[in-house]
Amino acid sequence: MDLGLESSLWVGNKRYRAVLTGWHFRWTEVDKKNRDKKTVSVPVAEVVGVEEGRVEILPQKSVEDTDKDFTVFYVKRSSSGGSYGLLWRLGRIQFSCASRVLRDQWTKHLRTALKTHSPLRPHRLLVFINPFGGKKKGRQIYHSLVAPLFELAGISSHVIVTERANQARDHLLKKDLTGFDGVVCVGGDGMFSELLHGLIGRTQQEAGLCENDPAAALQPCPLHIGIIPAGSTDCVCYATVGVIDPVTSALHIIIGDSQPLDVCSVRQSSARVRYSVSLLGYGFYGDVLAESEKHRWMGPLRYDYSGTVVYLSNRSYSGVVQYLPADPLLSSPRDKTRCLAGCSVCSRSTERLFPHSSDSGSLYSSHFSQFSPGSEGQWVSVEGRFRCISLTCMSSSCARSPLGLSPSAHLADGTGDLVLVWDTHPLGFLKFLHRHTSTQDQFDLPFVEVHRVKAVRFSAPSGREEQEYEEIGGLSGETDEGQREYVDTVSRNGSRQHLAERAVTHEQKTATPFLCGLCCRKSPAVSVWNCDGEILPFTDIVCKIHGQLVRLYARGIEDGAAIRNSEERDECQRICIPNSFK
Ligand SMILES: Nc1ncnc2c1ncn2[C@@H]1O[C@H](COP(=O)(O)OP(=O)(O)OP(=O)(O)O)[C@@H](O)[C@H]1O
Ligand SMILES: CCCCCCCCCCCCC/C=C/[C@@H](O)[C@H](CO)NC(=O)CCCCC
Ligand SMILES: [Ca+2]
């Protein structure tokens, strides 16, 4: 069927020339002298629904069944104020036609175009609501803001309000999922993590693979994940959509946007594998999480409180970090670029990670072969004392840190960014933390390193080594002028090479007198790992990045400035973002 259609349509007493081409639906106001005025152009993929008659859904649904009218609902962008991404709202326009026949032609053509251009739109979704996440508004958010939109788009959803932690994960691991196109969580990063673990585990079970086997080539998950943000940090939502807004996220789900996401597997020899996408953090971020768990009753504020307590406790931890660098010719964590919707680095990675698949459909049948140490260089080993060690598969931007832990990290390039913050004086570390809240470069500090990696190993020192550190005057020891703060060794091809030695006096460390009292308390020898908001029950770990292991109903952060400029230039309200992942 030819999808194109063109005719005059009316909105009130204004006449429009409406055109449906393959990819766009446009309407241009025409004045009395037949001159074109403003055009609105909507990509067909962003049409939410088409209804006969004059239909409204807010504040509640009403249908006036007039036989020459039809209503089009579509995605309309607006600036988000503070955040980098754009807010999406439901746009609505009610057209009148010259005849009922023409009206039926328009609704039929638009619906057919929708089916043709949005193959990933979900029809049936499994929705998990955490009633206790964030400010405990999950149920309200879903029923008042999201469910009416799903209904309008003809999506049927099976909703489960969770009664315990890990219910969603267990459901995905064990129950029948036939007929569902995607899974949605209404909650925060912890709920997303449940879906992540459930879906990855289920996919490996069905592929006959053992996910705990470090040699297993994990299979990408066929079901998409949608996130309706209702948590405390909502980092995964923020970093993949650019705003924390349930309506925006619901619209991305409805139109079947598809954003692949890298996942880091975290293993300890005998323990069950865990997965992380946003923050695998040891030292500061591990301690903040452990402290914050004692204050869950504070809600989202628990992280601010715990962050302050942990910062003042002035801890650092020793350990050995080994990492396998990614190919430096492809990208760098300090190249000042940002991964935005349609990112070319991620698109090229899709070709590299799935060389034999020409479209996303066959992507799921291709086998993974991305972890090939030979092509990415050799393991590097560093040893010393760290304020924190963080590994993130994406920028991990959130409201606290709008550019994130690693602003130039990519969502779907098959790599993670490893940030090593060596022990330093408290004001230096405060400067590092504070830079996360602005556009200042947090990596441009002498005690900070960032590496783009494919895999990481960490081991904490044995009890004896730690004791030796204390004896030479570590953080808890007495003043030692010229004390060696850390020893940075690099092991290449087996030979250990001394790289740097930085002298920091006790006075420098305790430049602020009140901090001296706190820092001179004995530090615990080991911290804990924060794995996307969950404390890991082990310290020594082996991590590997699995490129594009899952897919979200998202498209990455839209460049608001570019869209606004193009609107001004074209007098178009909207442009189509190329989504190379579709
Ligand atoms: N019914 C429930 N009762 C208790 N805990 C639950 C329930 N449902 C889910 N959970 C657990 O609650 C934890 C926290 O939930 P969630 O991530 O939604 O909110 P949050 O911690 O406030 O936000 P964020 O993770 O963004 O910081 C999750 O790890 C999840 O396993
Ligand atoms: C002087 C100002 C200091 C400001 C410090 C700003 C640093 C902010 C960086 C935030 C990075 C968040 C990364 C995402 C982590 C999530 O997977 C996890 C679960 O939701 N959240 C936390 O661990 C919660 C982590 C909270 C850390 C404070
Ligand atoms: Ca990545």
XYZ file of C-alpha atoms in Angstrom, residues 85-553:
469
model
C 17.915 16.232 27.855
C 14.531 17.306 26.546
C 11.168 16.726 28.159
C 8.627 14.949 26.006
C 4.960 15.768 26.281
C 1.861 14.433 24.566
C 0.936 16.742 21.697
C -2.624 16.614 20.325
C -4.243 18.028 17.229
C -7.861 17.590 16.134
C -8.413 17.774 12.360
C -11.680 18.110 10.446
C -11.986 16.644 6.937
C -14.228 17.480 3.982
C -15.864 14.052 4.144
C -16.032 10.891 6.208
C -14.341 8.964 3.383
C -11.336 11.285 3.566
C -11.264 10.986 7.366
C -11.171 7.173 7.115
C -8.422 7.397 4.537
C -6.308 9.553 6.851
C -6.732 7.293 9.911
C -6.035 4.178 7.857
C -2.905 5.592 6.198
C -1.530 6.996 9.446
C -2.026 3.694 11.296
C -0.393 1.705 8.520
C 2.548 4.132 8.427
C 2.929 3.750 12.196
C 3.141 -0.023 11.960
C 5.635 0.167 9.120
C 7.961 2.721 10.706
C 7.922 1.649 14.358
C 8.454 -2.097 14.344
C 9.563 -2.187 17.981
C 6.428 -0.626 19.505
C 5.328 -2.826 22.374
C 1.846 -4.347 22.414
C 2.071 -6.107 25.757
C 4.225 -5.123 28.740
C 5.021 -6.626 32.113
C 5.188 -3.804 34.661
C 6.727 -4.035 38.154
C 6.005 -1.209 40.596
C 8.145 -0.811 43.715
C 5.760 0.930 46.138
C 8.667 1.816 48.463
C 11.256 3.264 46.037
C 12.360 6.914 46.274
C 9.586 9.053 47.723
C 7.219 6.044 47.718
C 5.154 7.469 44.853
C 5.586 4.593 42.359
C 1.940 3.495 42.303
C 0.618 7.036 41.970
C 3.096 7.891 39.201
C 2.151 4.807 37.209
C -1.626 5.072 37.540
C -1.980 8.825 37.045
C 0.725 9.583 34.459
C 1.708 6.405 32.648
C -1.287 4.046 32.449
C -3.494 6.544 30.512
C -0.750 6.941 27.897
C -0.299 3.177 27.543
C -4.050 2.806 27.125
C -4.152 5.502 24.445
C -1.363 3.736 22.566
C -3.215 0.428 22.739
C -0.633 -1.220 24.999
C -1.953 -3.841 27.388
C 0.033 -4.167 30.587
C 0.182 -6.748 33.300
C 1.011 -4.852 36.504
C 2.664 -6.366 39.584
C 3.111 -4.227 42.688
C 6.042 -5.859 44.460
C 5.706 -7.101 48.007
C 9.342 -7.883 48.643
C 12.827 -7.172 47.336
C 13.902 -9.406 44.428
C 10.334 -10.379 43.523
C 10.691 -8.841 40.060
C 14.039 -10.566 39.480
C 12.653 -13.952 40.570
C 9.548 -13.516 38.412
C 11.690 -12.880 35.349
C 13.886 -15.868 36.140
C 11.064 -18.347 36.657
C 7.671 -17.317 35.283
C 6.176 -17.599 31.812
C 7.067 -14.494 29.793
C 5.381 -15.542 26.554
C 3.631 -12.701 24.760
C 5.485 -9.842 26.447
C 7.450 -7.419 24.267
C 9.130 -5.704 27.162
C 9.467 -5.342 30.907
C 9.018 -2.059 32.751
C 10.066 -1.049 36.257
C 8.532 1.817 38.173
C 11.208 2.600 40.742
C 14.871 3.466 40.954
C 18.217 1.945 40.024
C 17.671 -0.931 42.451
C 14.495 -1.965 40.621
C 16.250 -1.608 37.280
C 18.991 -3.846 38.630
C 16.406 -6.510 39.506
C 15.135 -6.461 35.913
C 18.671 -6.528 34.585
C 19.608 -9.578 36.656
C 16.325 -11.352 35.919
C 16.456 -10.818 32.169
C 20.140 -11.606 31.705
C 19.793 -14.757 33.828
C 16.655 -15.866 31.978
C 18.239 -15.290 28.564
C 21.300 -17.389 29.471
C 19.100 -20.172 30.922
C 17.119 -20.307 27.693
C 20.300 -20.325 25.640
C 21.580 -23.255 27.729
C 24.478 -21.196 29.119
C 25.749 -20.986 32.685
C 26.005 -17.292 33.522
C 28.350 -18.006 36.452
C 30.891 -19.486 34.074
C 33.455 -16.732 33.424
C 34.136 -18.145 29.973
C 30.466 -17.999 28.895
C 29.779 -15.610 26.009
C 26.631 -13.982 27.401
C 23.691 -13.718 24.996
C 21.944 -10.344 24.525
C 18.441 -10.159 25.996
C 15.518 -10.174 23.535
C 13.080 -8.242 25.756
C 13.432 -4.476 26.056
C 13.532 -2.785 29.467
C 11.564 0.387 30.178
C 12.259 2.570 33.212
C 9.626 4.820 34.734
C 11.726 6.810 37.208
C 10.442 6.719 40.785
C 13.612 6.114 42.802
C 16.247 8.111 44.658
C 19.116 8.440 42.158
C 17.484 7.180 38.937
C 20.892 7.271 37.340
C 20.159 4.751 34.556
C 17.112 6.730 33.461
C 18.919 10.073 33.621
C 21.936 8.820 31.695
C 19.877 7.201 28.923
C 17.042 9.734 28.545
C 18.574 12.934 29.910
C 15.706 13.804 32.241
C 13.921 12.214 35.160
C 10.360 12.448 33.995
C 7.778 9.623 33.974
C 5.841 11.029 30.976
C 8.989 11.351 28.840
C 9.995 7.785 29.720
C 6.488 6.450 29.032
C 6.524 8.061 25.565
C 9.904 6.477 24.748
C 8.403 3.109 25.698
C 5.257 3.670 23.624
C 7.082 4.560 20.422
C 9.411 1.579 20.867
C 12.704 3.474 21.061
C 15.651 1.154 21.383
C 18.927 1.935 23.138
C 21.507 -0.800 23.611
C 23.452 -0.713 26.849
C 26.795 -2.148 27.938
C 26.758 -4.281 31.059
C 29.628 -5.131 33.393
C 29.681 -8.631 34.905
C 31.249 -8.843 38.350
C 32.531 -12.165 39.643
C 34.295 -13.653 42.580
C 35.479 -17.214 42.201
C 32.671 -19.054 43.967
C 29.935 -16.428 44.194
C 26.964 -15.787 41.924
C 27.710 -13.316 39.122
C 26.373 -9.746 39.497
C 25.843 -7.096 36.886
C 26.372 -3.345 36.892
C 25.679 -0.598 34.396
C 26.102 2.626 36.335
C 28.523 2.398 39.249
C 30.765 -0.295 40.488
C 32.503 1.648 43.230
C 34.968 0.823 46.003
C 36.113 3.175 48.757
C 34.079 6.381 48.951
C 31.027 5.174 46.982
C 31.017 1.802 48.724
C 31.208 3.450 52.127
C 28.462 5.962 51.219
C 26.152 3.124 50.236
C 26.920 1.098 53.376
C 26.288 4.163 55.545
C 23.136 5.141 53.628
C 21.539 1.732 54.139
C 21.338 2.574 57.857
C 19.317 5.677 57.025
C 16.841 4.415 54.374
C 14.061 6.174 56.262
C 15.527 9.506 55.079
C 14.554 8.634 51.479
C 16.689 10.227 48.734
C 18.356 12.533 51.302
C 20.146 9.533 52.820
C 22.878 9.817 50.195
C 23.611 13.482 50.995
C 23.787 12.748 54.699
C 25.919 9.617 54.252
C 28.156 11.347 51.690
C 28.977 14.014 54.274
C 29.600 11.480 57.061
C 31.856 9.347 54.873
C 33.726 12.342 53.459
C 34.481 13.549 56.983
C 35.746 10.115 57.989
C 38.542 10.694 55.463
C 39.231 7.089 54.496
C 41.421 5.503 51.872
C 42.077 1.871 51.041
C 44.920 -0.063 49.541
C 44.623 -2.604 46.806
C 45.831 -3.813 43.454
C 43.840 -2.780 40.383
C 44.472 -4.472 37.054
C 42.798 -3.353 33.876
C 42.667 -4.314 30.237
C 42.694 -1.089 28.187
C 40.243 -0.676 25.311
C 41.506 0.325 21.879
C 42.653 3.980 22.336
C 42.116 4.694 18.635
C 38.343 4.312 18.959
C 37.663 6.860 21.715
C 39.028 8.219 24.969
C 37.427 9.140 28.299
C 39.113 12.547 28.027
C 38.163 13.402 24.452
C 35.492 15.865 25.698
C 32.800 14.315 23.505
C 29.404 13.227 24.777
C 27.409 10.154 23.894
C 24.164 11.597 22.542
C 21.208 10.111 20.637
C 22.496 8.636 17.383
C 26.079 8.473 18.756
C 28.511 7.479 16.001
C 30.998 5.812 18.370
C 28.232 3.487 19.603
C 26.943 2.827 16.063
C 30.416 1.813 14.936
C 30.640 -0.434 17.995
C 27.442 -2.196 16.944
C 29.145 -3.138 13.681
C 32.251 -4.251 15.574
C 30.353 -6.221 18.227
C 27.905 -7.865 15.803
C 29.793 -8.018 12.520
C 27.391 -10.391 10.797
C 24.119 -8.674 11.646
C 22.770 -6.046 9.291
C 19.696 -5.273 11.370
C 18.650 -5.375 14.998
C 16.412 -8.397 14.448
C 19.278 -10.677 13.615
C 21.369 -9.085 16.356
C 19.915 -11.446 18.904
C 20.915 -14.500 16.995
C 24.543 -13.466 16.640
C 27.008 -14.782 19.187
C 29.263 -12.546 21.254
C 32.957 -12.437 20.584
C 33.880 -8.997 21.887
C 36.140 -9.977 24.755
C 39.324 -10.543 22.864
C 42.246 -9.423 25.019
C 44.638 -9.740 22.093
C 43.156 -6.787 20.173
C 43.038 -4.389 23.099
C 46.559 -4.529 24.451
C 47.751 -6.010 27.682
C 46.755 -5.949 31.287
C 48.088 -3.019 33.325
C 48.519 -3.317 37.058
C 48.559 -0.475 39.586
C 48.924 -0.791 43.309
C 48.534 1.716 46.098
C 46.060 3.541 48.283
C 42.871 4.897 46.824
C 40.134 7.251 47.944
C 37.874 5.541 45.491
C 37.870 3.236 42.527
C 34.910 3.474 40.149
C 33.997 1.583 37.038
C 31.079 2.778 34.942
C 29.725 1.515 31.613
C 28.111 4.885 30.846
C 28.386 8.517 31.957
C 26.255 7.816 35.052
C 24.865 11.305 35.008
C 22.185 12.040 37.559
C 20.623 15.057 39.244
C 23.558 15.259 41.700
C 26.045 15.167 38.851
C 24.515 16.336 35.543
C 27.531 15.267 33.465
C 28.202 12.179 35.552
C 31.064 10.078 36.833
C 32.640 9.964 33.373
C 31.079 12.594 31.087
C 32.512 11.167 27.849
C 31.623 7.532 28.494
C 29.440 5.773 25.918
C 26.257 3.836 26.527
C 26.895 1.110 23.988
C 30.546 1.022 22.895
C 31.484 -2.196 24.704
C 33.803 -0.426 27.150
C 33.715 0.977 30.660
C 35.595 3.872 32.253
C 37.783 3.113 35.254
C 38.362 6.105 37.528
C 41.185 5.780 40.062
C 41.356 8.438 42.746
C 44.576 8.043 44.660
C 44.825 8.961 48.297
C 45.131 12.693 48.724
C 44.455 15.386 51.280
C 40.807 16.004 52.195
C 40.475 19.303 50.356
C 41.824 17.732 47.173
C 39.246 14.981 47.381
C 36.520 17.540 48.079
C 37.594 19.407 44.936
C 37.295 16.147 42.968
C 33.798 15.472 44.318
C 32.675 19.048 43.841
C 33.704 19.041 40.174
C 31.053 16.368 39.575
C 28.426 19.003 40.228
C 29.709 21.431 37.578
C 31.250 21.354 34.111
C 34.786 21.435 35.533
C 36.906 18.444 34.541
C 37.142 16.086 37.521
C 39.911 14.141 35.805
C 42.187 17.184 35.537
C 43.666 16.650 38.996
C 47.081 15.134 39.759
C 45.685 12.350 41.933
C 43.025 11.203 39.447
C 43.369 8.793 36.500
C 40.760 7.577 34.076
C 41.111 4.662 31.670
C 38.765 3.241 29.058
C 38.746 -0.490 29.689
C 37.314 -3.853 28.684
C 37.958 -5.643 31.970
C 39.155 -4.974 35.524
C 40.424 -7.036 38.465
C 40.767 -5.865 42.033
C 42.309 -7.422 45.083
C 42.572 -5.981 48.558
C 45.854 -6.447 50.412
C 46.353 -9.288 52.816
C 46.148 -8.351 56.502
C 49.978 -8.213 56.777
C 50.481 -5.670 53.986
C 47.894 -3.401 55.510
C 49.612 -3.627 58.873
C 52.932 -2.644 57.241
C 51.250 0.444 55.797
C 50.055 1.453 59.228
C 53.552 0.920 60.627
C 55.141 3.320 58.096
C 52.571 5.943 59.072
C 49.477 5.608 56.946
C 46.402 7.721 57.423
C 45.978 6.498 60.950
C 49.679 6.814 61.832
C 51.755 9.593 63.319
C 53.291 12.479 61.379
C 55.915 11.405 58.919
C 57.425 14.227 56.885
C 57.731 13.168 53.297
C 55.679 10.045 53.876
C 55.114 8.117 50.648
C 51.438 8.525 49.954
C 51.135 5.895 47.319
C 53.249 3.720 45.200
C 52.120 3.386 41.640
C 53.521 0.385 39.875
C 52.725 -0.787 36.421
C 53.201 -4.328 35.350
C 53.640 -4.813 31.631
C 54.693 -8.169 30.274
C 55.294 -9.313 33.810
C 57.910 -6.696 34.770
C 56.947 -4.321 37.536
C 57.973 -0.800 36.847
C 58.036 2.016 39.369
C 56.113 4.955 37.955
C 55.473 7.669 40.458
C 55.929 8.521 44.042
C 54.190 11.484 45.508
C 55.111 12.994 48.796
C 52.284 14.384 50.851
C 52.997 15.563 54.333
C 50.631 15.032 57.172
C 50.131 18.806 57.334
C 48.977 18.877 53.729
C 46.595 16.022 54.387
C 45.077 17.802 57.337
C 45.119 21.355 56.034
C 41.789 21.915 57.753
C 42.268 21.493 61.500
C 38.852 19.996 62.230
C 39.467 17.271 59.665
C 42.656 16.272 61.473
C 40.699 14.898 64.395
C 38.577 12.796 62.066
C 41.331 11.558 59.767
C 43.565 10.443 62.579
C 41.088 7.761 63.563
C 41.944 4.280 62.429
C 40.533 3.425 59.000
C 39.077 0.007 58.349
C 41.393 -2.062 56.132
C 38.826 -2.807 53.449
C 35.827 -1.049 51.977
C 32.855 -2.627 50.197
C 31.843 -2.602 46.540
C 28.779 -0.594 45.576
C 27.290 -2.435 42.586
C 24.572 -0.113 41.202
C 23.344 0.529 44.725
C 23.782 -2.973 46.121
C 26.617 -3.933 48.498
C 28.594 -6.902 47.221
C 29.414 -9.591 49.780
C 32.993 -9.955 48.489
C 36.009 -7.685 47.971
C 38.261 -9.297 45.363
C 36.553 -9.152 41.975
C 36.961 -9.788 38.273
C 34.850 -7.615 35.943
C 34.239 -7.764 32.240
C 32.263 -5.383 30.009
C 29.684 -7.047 27.749
C 28.889 -4.700 24.871
C 25.184 -4.030 24.256
C 23.951 -6.912 26.400
C 20.549 -5.339 27.048
C 18.240 -2.866 25.306
C 16.222 -0.080 26.854
C 13.177 1.745 25.561
